[in-house]
Short mmCIF file of C-alpha atoms in Angstrom, two decimals:
data_model
loop_
_atom_site.label_atom_id
_atom_site.label_comp_id
_atom_site.label_asym_id
_atom_site.label_seq_id
_atom_site.Cartn_x
_atom_site.Cartn_y
_atom_site.Cartn_z
CA MET A 1 96.67 123.19 81.07
CA THR A 2 94.33 121.74 78.50
CA PHE A 3 90.96 120.17 79.17
CA ALA A 4 92.37 116.74 78.35
CA GLN A 5 95.25 117.22 80.80
CA SER A 6 92.88 118.26 83.56
CA LEU A 7 90.28 115.54 83.01
CA ALA A 8 92.19 112.66 84.56
CA PRO A 9 93.04 114.49 87.80
CA ARG A 10 89.43 115.63 88.12
CA LEU A 11 88.18 112.06 87.76
CA LEU A 12 90.72 110.91 90.31
CA ALA A 13 89.59 113.66 92.65
CA ALA A 14 85.97 112.60 92.32
CA THR A 15 86.92 108.98 93.00
CA ALA A 16 88.99 109.94 96.02
CA ILE A 17 86.29 112.16 97.45
CA MET A 18 83.77 109.36 96.98
CA ALA A 19 86.16 107.13 98.93
CA LEU A 20 86.37 109.81 101.59
CA GLY A 21 82.60 109.77 101.89
CA LEU A 22 82.53 105.99 102.19
CA ALA A 23 85.12 106.17 104.94
CA ALA A 24 83.05 108.79 106.69
CA CYS A 25 80.20 106.32 106.86
CA ASP A 26 82.06 103.16 107.85
CA SER A 27 85.42 104.44 109.20
CA GLY A 28 87.25 102.17 106.77
CA ASN A 29 90.58 102.89 105.11
CA ASN A 30 90.76 105.37 102.25
CA ASP A 31 92.69 103.75 99.45
CA ALA A 32 92.36 106.58 96.94
CA ALA A 33 95.01 107.00 94.28
CA GLU A 34 98.04 109.15 94.93
CA ALA A 35 98.06 112.81 94.03
CA PRO A 36 99.91 113.69 90.85
CA ALA A 37 103.26 115.38 91.14
CA THR A 38 103.30 119.14 90.81
CA PRO A 39 105.96 121.61 89.68
CA ASP A 40 108.69 122.12 92.30
CA ALA A 41 108.38 125.89 92.29
CA ALA A 42 109.02 126.95 95.87
CA VAL A 43 107.94 130.19 97.44
CA ALA A 44 111.01 132.40 97.70
CA GLY A 45 112.54 132.28 101.17
CA ALA A 46 110.32 129.49 102.49
CA THR A 47 111.94 127.19 105.04
CA PRO A 48 109.79 124.06 105.07
CA ASP A 49 112.06 122.12 107.46
CA THR A 50 111.66 124.70 110.23
CA PRO A 51 108.80 123.91 112.67
CA ILE A 52 106.01 126.45 112.61
CA GLU A 53 106.56 127.02 116.33
CA ASP A 54 110.10 128.31 115.58
CA ALA A 55 109.02 130.95 113.05
CA THR A 56 111.12 134.08 113.47
CA GLN A 57 108.61 136.73 112.37
CA SER A 58 106.67 136.39 115.66
CA THR A 59 105.04 139.48 117.11
CA GLU A 60 106.58 141.82 114.55
CA THR A 61 104.46 140.32 111.78
CA THR A 62 100.78 140.81 111.05
CA LEU A 63 99.16 138.73 108.32
CA THR A 64 95.99 139.78 106.52
CA ILE A 65 94.05 136.62 105.76
CA VAL A 66 91.09 137.06 103.43
CA SER A 67 88.07 134.76 103.31
CA TRP A 68 84.31 134.62 102.86
CA GLY A 69 83.08 135.81 106.24
CA GLY A 70 80.28 134.53 108.45
CA ALA A 71 80.25 130.99 109.78
CA TYR A 72 83.01 129.97 107.37
CA THR A 73 85.50 132.57 108.56
CA LYS A 74 84.55 131.81 112.17
CA ALA A 75 85.52 128.19 111.52
CA GLN A 76 88.85 129.35 110.10
CA ILE A 77 89.48 131.73 113.00
CA GLU A 78 88.90 128.92 115.49
CA GLY A 79 90.60 126.19 113.46
CA PHE A 80 93.46 128.12 111.87
CA HIS A 81 94.03 131.68 113.11
CA LYS A 82 93.97 131.22 116.87
CA PRO A 83 96.17 128.11 117.11
CA PHE A 84 98.61 129.50 114.52
CA SER A 85 98.97 132.78 116.41
CA GLU A 86 99.41 130.93 119.71
CA ARG A 87 102.26 128.89 118.25
CA THR A 88 104.05 131.64 116.35
CA GLY A 89 103.17 134.96 117.94
CA ILE A 90 102.14 136.18 114.49
CA THR A 91 99.04 138.37 114.52
CA ILE A 92 96.22 137.49 112.12
CA GLN A 93 93.99 140.22 110.75
CA SER A 94 90.90 138.68 109.20
CA GLU A 95 89.21 140.38 106.26
CA ASP A 96 86.04 139.34 104.43
CA TYR A 97 85.37 139.54 100.69
CA ASP A 98 82.77 138.31 98.21
CA GLY A 99 85.03 136.21 95.97
CA ASN A 100 85.85 139.03 93.55
CA ILE A 101 89.52 138.61 92.60
CA ALA A 102 89.87 142.06 90.99
CA PRO A 103 91.46 143.50 94.16
CA ILE A 104 94.24 140.91 93.95
CA LYS A 105 95.04 141.98 90.39
CA ALA A 106 94.96 145.65 91.39
CA GLN A 107 97.22 145.11 94.38
CA VAL A 108 99.81 143.11 92.44
CA GLU A 109 99.87 145.50 89.48
CA SER A 110 100.18 148.57 91.73
CA GLY A 111 102.96 146.98 93.79
CA ASN A 112 100.95 147.52 96.96
CA VAL A 113 99.96 144.03 98.10
CA VAL A 114 98.09 144.11 101.41
CA TRP A 115 96.44 140.67 101.31
CA ASP A 116 98.85 137.93 102.40
CA ALA A 117 96.70 134.84 101.75
CA VAL A 118 93.28 134.59 100.14
CA ASP A 119 90.70 131.80 100.16
CA VAL A 120 89.48 131.36 96.55
CA GLU A 121 87.49 128.90 94.49
CA THR A 122 89.19 126.56 92.01
CA ALA A 123 88.58 128.47 88.78
CA GLU A 124 89.86 131.69 90.35
CA ALA A 125 92.96 129.91 91.66
CA VAL A 126 93.76 128.71 88.15
CA ARG A 127 93.12 132.11 86.53
CA LEU A 128 95.23 133.99 89.07
CA CYS A 129 98.15 131.61 88.55
CA ASP A 130 97.86 131.70 84.76
CA GLU A 131 97.98 135.50 84.88
CA GLY A 132 101.07 135.49 87.10
CA LEU A 133 99.29 137.14 90.03
CA THR A 134 99.97 134.50 92.68
CA VAL A 135 103.14 132.73 93.77
CA PRO A 136 103.90 129.08 92.97
CA VAL A 137 104.01 126.63 95.88
CA ASP A 138 106.33 123.68 96.42
CA HIS A 139 103.77 121.16 97.62
CA SER A 140 106.47 118.73 98.73
CA SER A 141 107.34 121.25 101.47
CA LEU A 142 103.89 121.01 103.07
CA PRO A 143 103.61 119.08 106.36
CA PRO A 144 103.27 115.30 106.07
CA ALA A 145 100.41 113.34 107.59
CA PRO A 146 100.84 112.22 111.22
CA ASP A 147 101.92 108.77 110.02
CA GLY A 148 104.61 110.31 107.83
CA THR A 149 102.74 110.09 104.52
CA PRO A 150 104.06 112.93 102.31
CA ALA A 151 101.66 115.76 101.59
CA LEU A 152 101.71 114.94 97.88
CA LYS A 153 100.14 111.57 98.69
CA ASP A 154 97.86 112.79 101.46
CA PHE A 155 95.92 115.50 99.62
CA LEU A 156 93.02 114.27 97.52
CA PRO A 157 94.26 113.56 93.98
CA GLY A 158 93.81 116.36 91.49
CA THR A 159 93.37 119.03 94.17
CA LEU A 160 96.90 120.47 94.18
CA PHE A 161 97.53 123.35 91.77
CA GLU A 162 100.74 125.16 90.90
CA CYS A 163 99.89 128.28 92.90
CA ALA A 164 97.32 126.99 95.38
CA VAL A 165 96.84 124.60 98.29
CA PRO A 166 93.36 123.08 98.87
CA ILE A 167 91.44 123.61 102.08
CA SER A 168 88.09 121.89 101.81
CA VAL A 169 85.33 120.43 99.67
CA TRP A 170 82.13 122.48 99.81
CA SER A 171 78.88 122.37 97.95
CA ASN A 172 76.27 124.55 96.28
CA VAL A 173 72.89 123.22 97.36
CA PHE A 174 69.30 124.40 97.68
CA ALA A 175 67.66 124.98 101.03
CA PHE A 176 64.17 125.71 102.34
CA ASP A 177 62.35 126.40 105.58
CA ALA A 178 60.68 123.11 106.53
CA SER A 179 58.03 124.89 108.58
CA ASN A 180 56.55 126.19 105.33
CA TYR A 181 55.95 122.65 104.05
CA PRO A 182 54.13 120.57 106.69
CA GLU A 183 52.97 118.05 104.10
CA THR A 184 54.89 117.74 100.83
CA ALA A 185 58.30 119.38 100.99
CA PRO A 186 60.56 120.04 97.97
CA SER A 187 63.23 117.39 97.56
CA THR A 188 64.81 117.77 94.12
CA LEU A 189 66.47 120.36 91.92
CA ASP A 190 63.41 120.23 89.67
CA ASP A 191 61.28 121.43 92.57
CA PHE A 192 63.28 124.63 92.77
CA PHE A 193 62.20 125.49 89.24
CA ASP A 194 58.59 124.35 89.80
CA LEU A 195 56.75 127.58 90.59
CA GLU A 196 53.33 125.96 90.20
CA THR A 197 53.76 123.29 92.87
CA TYR A 198 56.01 125.40 95.08
CA PRO A 199 55.13 129.06 94.50
CA GLY A 200 57.19 131.85 96.03
CA LYS A 201 60.42 133.76 95.70
CA ARG A 202 63.71 131.99 95.02
CA GLY A 203 67.22 133.04 95.98
CA LEU A 204 70.18 132.64 93.59
CA ARG A 205 73.78 133.82 93.69
CA LYS A 206 74.37 136.75 91.38
CA ILE A 207 76.91 135.08 89.09
CA PRO A 208 76.59 132.81 86.03
CA LYS A 209 78.65 130.00 87.56
CA PHE A 210 76.50 127.30 89.16
CA ASN A 211 73.23 128.90 87.99
CA LEU A 212 73.81 127.85 84.38
CA GLU A 213 74.70 124.32 85.43
CA PHE A 214 71.67 124.06 87.71
CA ALA A 215 69.46 125.32 84.89
CA LEU A 216 70.71 122.73 82.41
CA MET A 217 70.35 119.86 84.89
CA ALA A 218 66.83 121.01 85.72
CA ASP A 219 66.13 121.03 81.99
CA GLY A 220 67.10 117.39 81.70
CA VAL A 221 70.82 117.45 80.91
CA ALA A 222 72.70 114.61 82.63
CA THR A 223 75.41 115.70 85.06
CA GLU A 224 78.18 114.15 82.98
CA LYS A 225 77.03 116.13 79.91
CA VAL A 226 76.55 119.55 81.52
CA TYR A 227 79.84 121.18 80.52
CA GLU A 228 79.79 119.59 77.08
CA VAL A 229 76.39 121.18 76.47
CA LEU A 230 77.32 124.47 78.13
CA SER A 231 80.36 124.83 75.88
CA THR A 232 78.05 125.35 72.88
CA PRO A 233 76.03 128.48 72.00
CA GLN A 234 72.89 126.35 71.94
CA GLY A 235 73.63 125.06 75.43
CA VAL A 236 74.11 128.57 76.80
CA ASP A 237 70.82 129.65 75.22
CA ARG A 238 69.12 126.62 76.74
CA ALA A 239 70.42 127.45 80.22
CA PHE A 240 69.26 131.06 80.06
CA ALA A 241 65.89 129.96 78.71
CA LYS A 242 65.43 127.75 81.77
CA LEU A 243 66.44 130.58 84.08
CA ASP A 244 63.88 132.76 82.28
CA THR A 245 61.14 130.53 83.72
CA ILE A 246 61.90 131.72 87.28
CA LYS A 247 63.67 135.04 86.68
CA ASP A 248 60.78 137.22 87.83
CA GLU A 249 60.68 135.37 91.17
CA VAL A 250 64.42 135.52 91.92
CA ILE A 251 66.07 137.56 94.65
CA TRP A 252 69.79 137.74 93.93
CA TRP A 253 72.37 137.33 96.66
CA GLU A 254 76.11 137.97 96.68
CA ALA A 255 77.48 137.19 100.16
CA GLY A 256 77.35 133.71 101.65
CA ALA A 257 75.60 134.94 104.79
CA GLN A 258 72.59 136.16 102.82
CA PRO A 259 70.77 132.90 101.89
CA PRO A 260 70.04 131.75 105.47
CA GLN A 261 68.98 135.30 106.31
CA LEU A 262 66.66 135.43 103.30
CA LEU A 263 65.03 132.20 104.49
CA ALA A 264 64.82 133.35 108.09
CA ASP A 265 63.21 136.65 107.07
CA GLY A 266 60.71 134.89 104.80
CA GLU A 267 61.90 136.80 101.75
CA VAL A 268 62.33 133.55 99.80
CA VAL A 269 60.85 130.07 100.10
CA MET A 270 63.90 128.38 98.61
CA THR A 271 67.43 129.51 97.86
CA SER A 272 70.74 128.28 96.59
CA ALA A 273 73.37 128.38 99.33
CA PHE A 274 76.71 127.08 100.51
CA ASN A 275 76.00 123.91 102.48
CA GLY A 276 78.10 125.08 105.42
CA ARG A 277 76.07 128.26 105.87
CA ILE A 278 72.83 126.29 106.06
CA PHE A 279 74.45 123.81 108.44
CA ASN A 280 75.43 126.66 110.74
CA ALA A 281 71.89 128.04 110.68
CA GLN A 282 70.51 124.58 111.50
CA ILE A 283 72.90 123.83 114.34
CA ALA A 284 73.90 127.15 115.87
CA GLU A 285 70.72 129.12 115.21
CA LYS A 286 68.26 126.21 115.48
CA GLN A 287 66.58 127.22 112.22
CA PRO A 288 64.14 124.66 110.70
CA PHE A 289 66.01 124.60 107.40
CA GLU A 290 66.47 121.55 105.20
CA ILE A 291 69.02 120.97 102.44
CA ILE A 292 68.21 119.57 99.00
CA TRP A 293 71.35 117.60 98.10
CA ASP A 294 69.97 116.46 94.73
CA ARG A 295 72.48 117.36 92.00
CA GLN A 296 74.64 119.44 94.28
CA ILE A 297 77.58 121.22 92.62
CA TRP A 298 80.72 120.69 94.65
CA ASP A 299 83.99 122.54 94.47
CA LEU A 300 87.17 123.29 96.39
CA ASP A 301 88.36 126.27 98.36
CA LEU A 302 92.10 126.89 98.21
CA TRP A 303 94.70 129.25 99.65
CA VAL A 304 96.62 131.49 97.27
CA MET A 305 99.27 134.11 98.04
CA PRO A 306 99.38 137.26 95.89
CA LYS A 307 102.72 137.91 94.19
CA GLY A 308 104.71 140.71 95.77
CA GLY A 309 103.39 140.20 99.29
CA LYS A 310 105.58 141.64 102.02
CA ASN A 311 105.19 138.65 104.33
CA LEU A 312 105.55 135.67 102.01
CA ASP A 313 107.54 133.54 104.47
CA ALA A 314 105.00 134.03 107.24
CA ALA A 315 102.11 133.60 104.79
CA MET A 316 103.58 130.27 103.66
CA ASP A 317 103.90 129.20 107.31
CA PHE A 318 100.22 130.03 107.79
CA VAL A 319 99.12 128.16 104.65
CA SER A 320 101.19 125.15 105.73
CA PHE A 321 99.48 125.06 109.12
CA ALA A 322 96.02 125.81 107.71
CA THR A 323 96.29 122.84 105.33
CA SER A 324 97.92 120.44 107.76
CA THR A 325 96.07 117.40 109.03
CA GLU A 326 95.57 119.02 112.42
CA GLY A 327 94.59 122.42 111.06
CA LEU A 328 91.98 121.00 108.68
CA ALA A 329 90.50 118.91 111.47
CA GLY A 330 90.14 122.10 113.49
CA GLN A 331 88.08 123.76 110.78
CA ALA A 332 86.02 120.61 110.20
CA SER A 333 84.90 120.67 113.84
CA TRP A 334 83.16 124.00 113.19
CA ILE A 335 81.66 123.80 109.70
CA ALA A 336 80.45 120.98 107.44
CA TYR A 337 83.00 121.20 104.65
CA GLY A 338 84.98 118.09 103.75
CA PRO A 339 88.72 118.31 104.50
CA SER A 340 91.12 118.13 101.55
CA ARG A 341 93.46 115.63 103.25
CA LYS A 342 92.73 111.94 103.62
CA SER A 343 94.52 111.81 106.99
CA THR A 344 92.17 114.41 108.48
CA LEU A 345 89.11 112.17 108.25
CA GLU A 346 89.88 110.06 111.32
CA LEU A 347 90.28 113.26 113.35
CA VAL A 348 86.85 114.61 112.40
CA GLY A 349 84.36 113.93 115.15
CA THR A 350 81.69 116.06 116.74
CA HIS A 351 81.05 119.79 116.55
CA ALA A 352 83.32 121.93 118.75
CA GLU A 353 80.37 123.60 120.51
CA TYR A 354 77.63 121.01 120.00
CA PRO A 355 79.04 117.59 120.96
CA ASP A 356 75.84 115.79 119.97
CA VAL A 357 76.37 116.78 116.32
CA ASP A 358 78.30 114.26 114.21
CA MET A 359 80.16 116.40 111.68
CA LYS A 360 80.82 113.59 109.20
CA SER A 361 77.10 113.08 108.61
CA HIS A 362 76.73 116.70 107.48
CA MET A 363 79.55 116.68 104.93
CA PRO A 364 78.83 117.00 101.19
CA THR A 365 81.18 114.09 100.53
CA THR A 366 78.97 111.17 101.60
CA PRO A 367 78.49 108.59 98.83
CA GLU A 368 74.78 109.18 98.41
CA ARG A 369 75.31 112.94 98.06
CA LEU A 370 78.09 112.56 95.54
CA ALA A 371 76.21 109.94 93.53
CA ASN A 372 74.37 112.42 91.33
CA GLY A 373 76.39 115.53 92.18
CA LEU A 374 78.40 117.62 89.73
CA GLN A 375 82.00 118.69 90.22
CA ASN A 376 82.57 122.29 89.18
CA ASP A 377 84.74 122.31 86.04
CA PHE A 378 87.42 124.85 86.88
CA GLU A 379 88.91 124.64 83.39
CA PHE A 380 85.60 125.56 81.80
CA TRP A 381 85.11 128.59 84.04
CA ALA A 382 88.72 129.71 83.71
CA ASP A 383 88.16 129.80 79.94
CA TYR A 384 84.57 131.07 79.70
CA ASN A 385 83.92 133.12 82.83
CA ASP A 386 84.41 136.57 81.28
CA GLU A 387 82.25 135.76 78.26
CA LEU A 388 79.42 134.23 80.29
CA GLU A 389 79.58 136.95 82.92
CA GLN A 390 78.96 139.57 80.22
CA ARG A 391 76.04 137.52 78.89
CA PHE A 392 74.68 137.04 82.42
CA ASN A 393 74.86 140.74 83.29
CA ALA A 394 73.17 141.67 80.02
CA TRP A 395 70.45 139.10 80.75
CA LEU A 396 69.91 140.55 84.22
CA ALA A 397 69.45 144.02 82.74
CA GLN A 398 66.74 142.88 80.31
#
């Protein structure tokens, strides 16, 4: 896929997600454009017309489902794993990882695939498919919406990929402990880079993705120009130069559970984080954390199935349930990530454990939060990740 081919779906996705946010605020109808058709490459042996409840693998099958751990995996266990196992008798073994897709490549190439379905980010989903490491999916076989709308029309446009099925919209944001700022609290991306006004340690994820974009936006690059600038050597230099201004004050994190812990322990005064992890700390742990939504970078999480898996039929049944209208609503009642299906919105209400918490109001997909946000460019990172990762690691070692 070329950049030009991917641009239109991405714009449609942004428009549809904006519509989703509007609906979240006023409960109106979502009239987003239809999703583009995708290749009809079905998973071998899949039987889409068979109800999930009638799956034949039952108790003889154990699926290893891999995700990001912490509050996010808890939401998936409650929303996906438990109801799926109750309906099918299939056992789910949950495993955490840090987003590194090297184990998938190693498993496929060795012929010893032990991960049945993996939750990945968009760029990694594209790379894995391009390298032939994950199986294609026939999206027309996925469950329709409750009103009969086909899955191809129900998923947000531009979110379906040849070898992946979208789960949710999540966001990279900045967060701080409000108790540290009784008077003037930070409120913008620029404040994160302002060590004079807001001194103290910062937390950043130990990868180039997102950090380079944040750096350019903080240096004055408009959101719509970020990837155009970052695709040039001068733009890369500019991003690293901006990161240089805070490098000595950065504590690097790798797992999603670390940012709220860094804040709680007082090791940092501000940190980048996944919005859902901060939400969980706010609601479940009663932490006085606040989110800076200014110029958030939003992305998708998607299910992929490694090629050569021993339980592909059962894995496809799981993915179908975990991306159904009902399944996505289950996850959305536990964590503040926007569902990837339009039909799920009307099912999203209050938190499963805290009924006074309106989940829609905490989603990254509200209009005001999307207004100056940046959608992660999966094509850019699929093309430039290796090169920029080498540059990033060399920069860290300096």
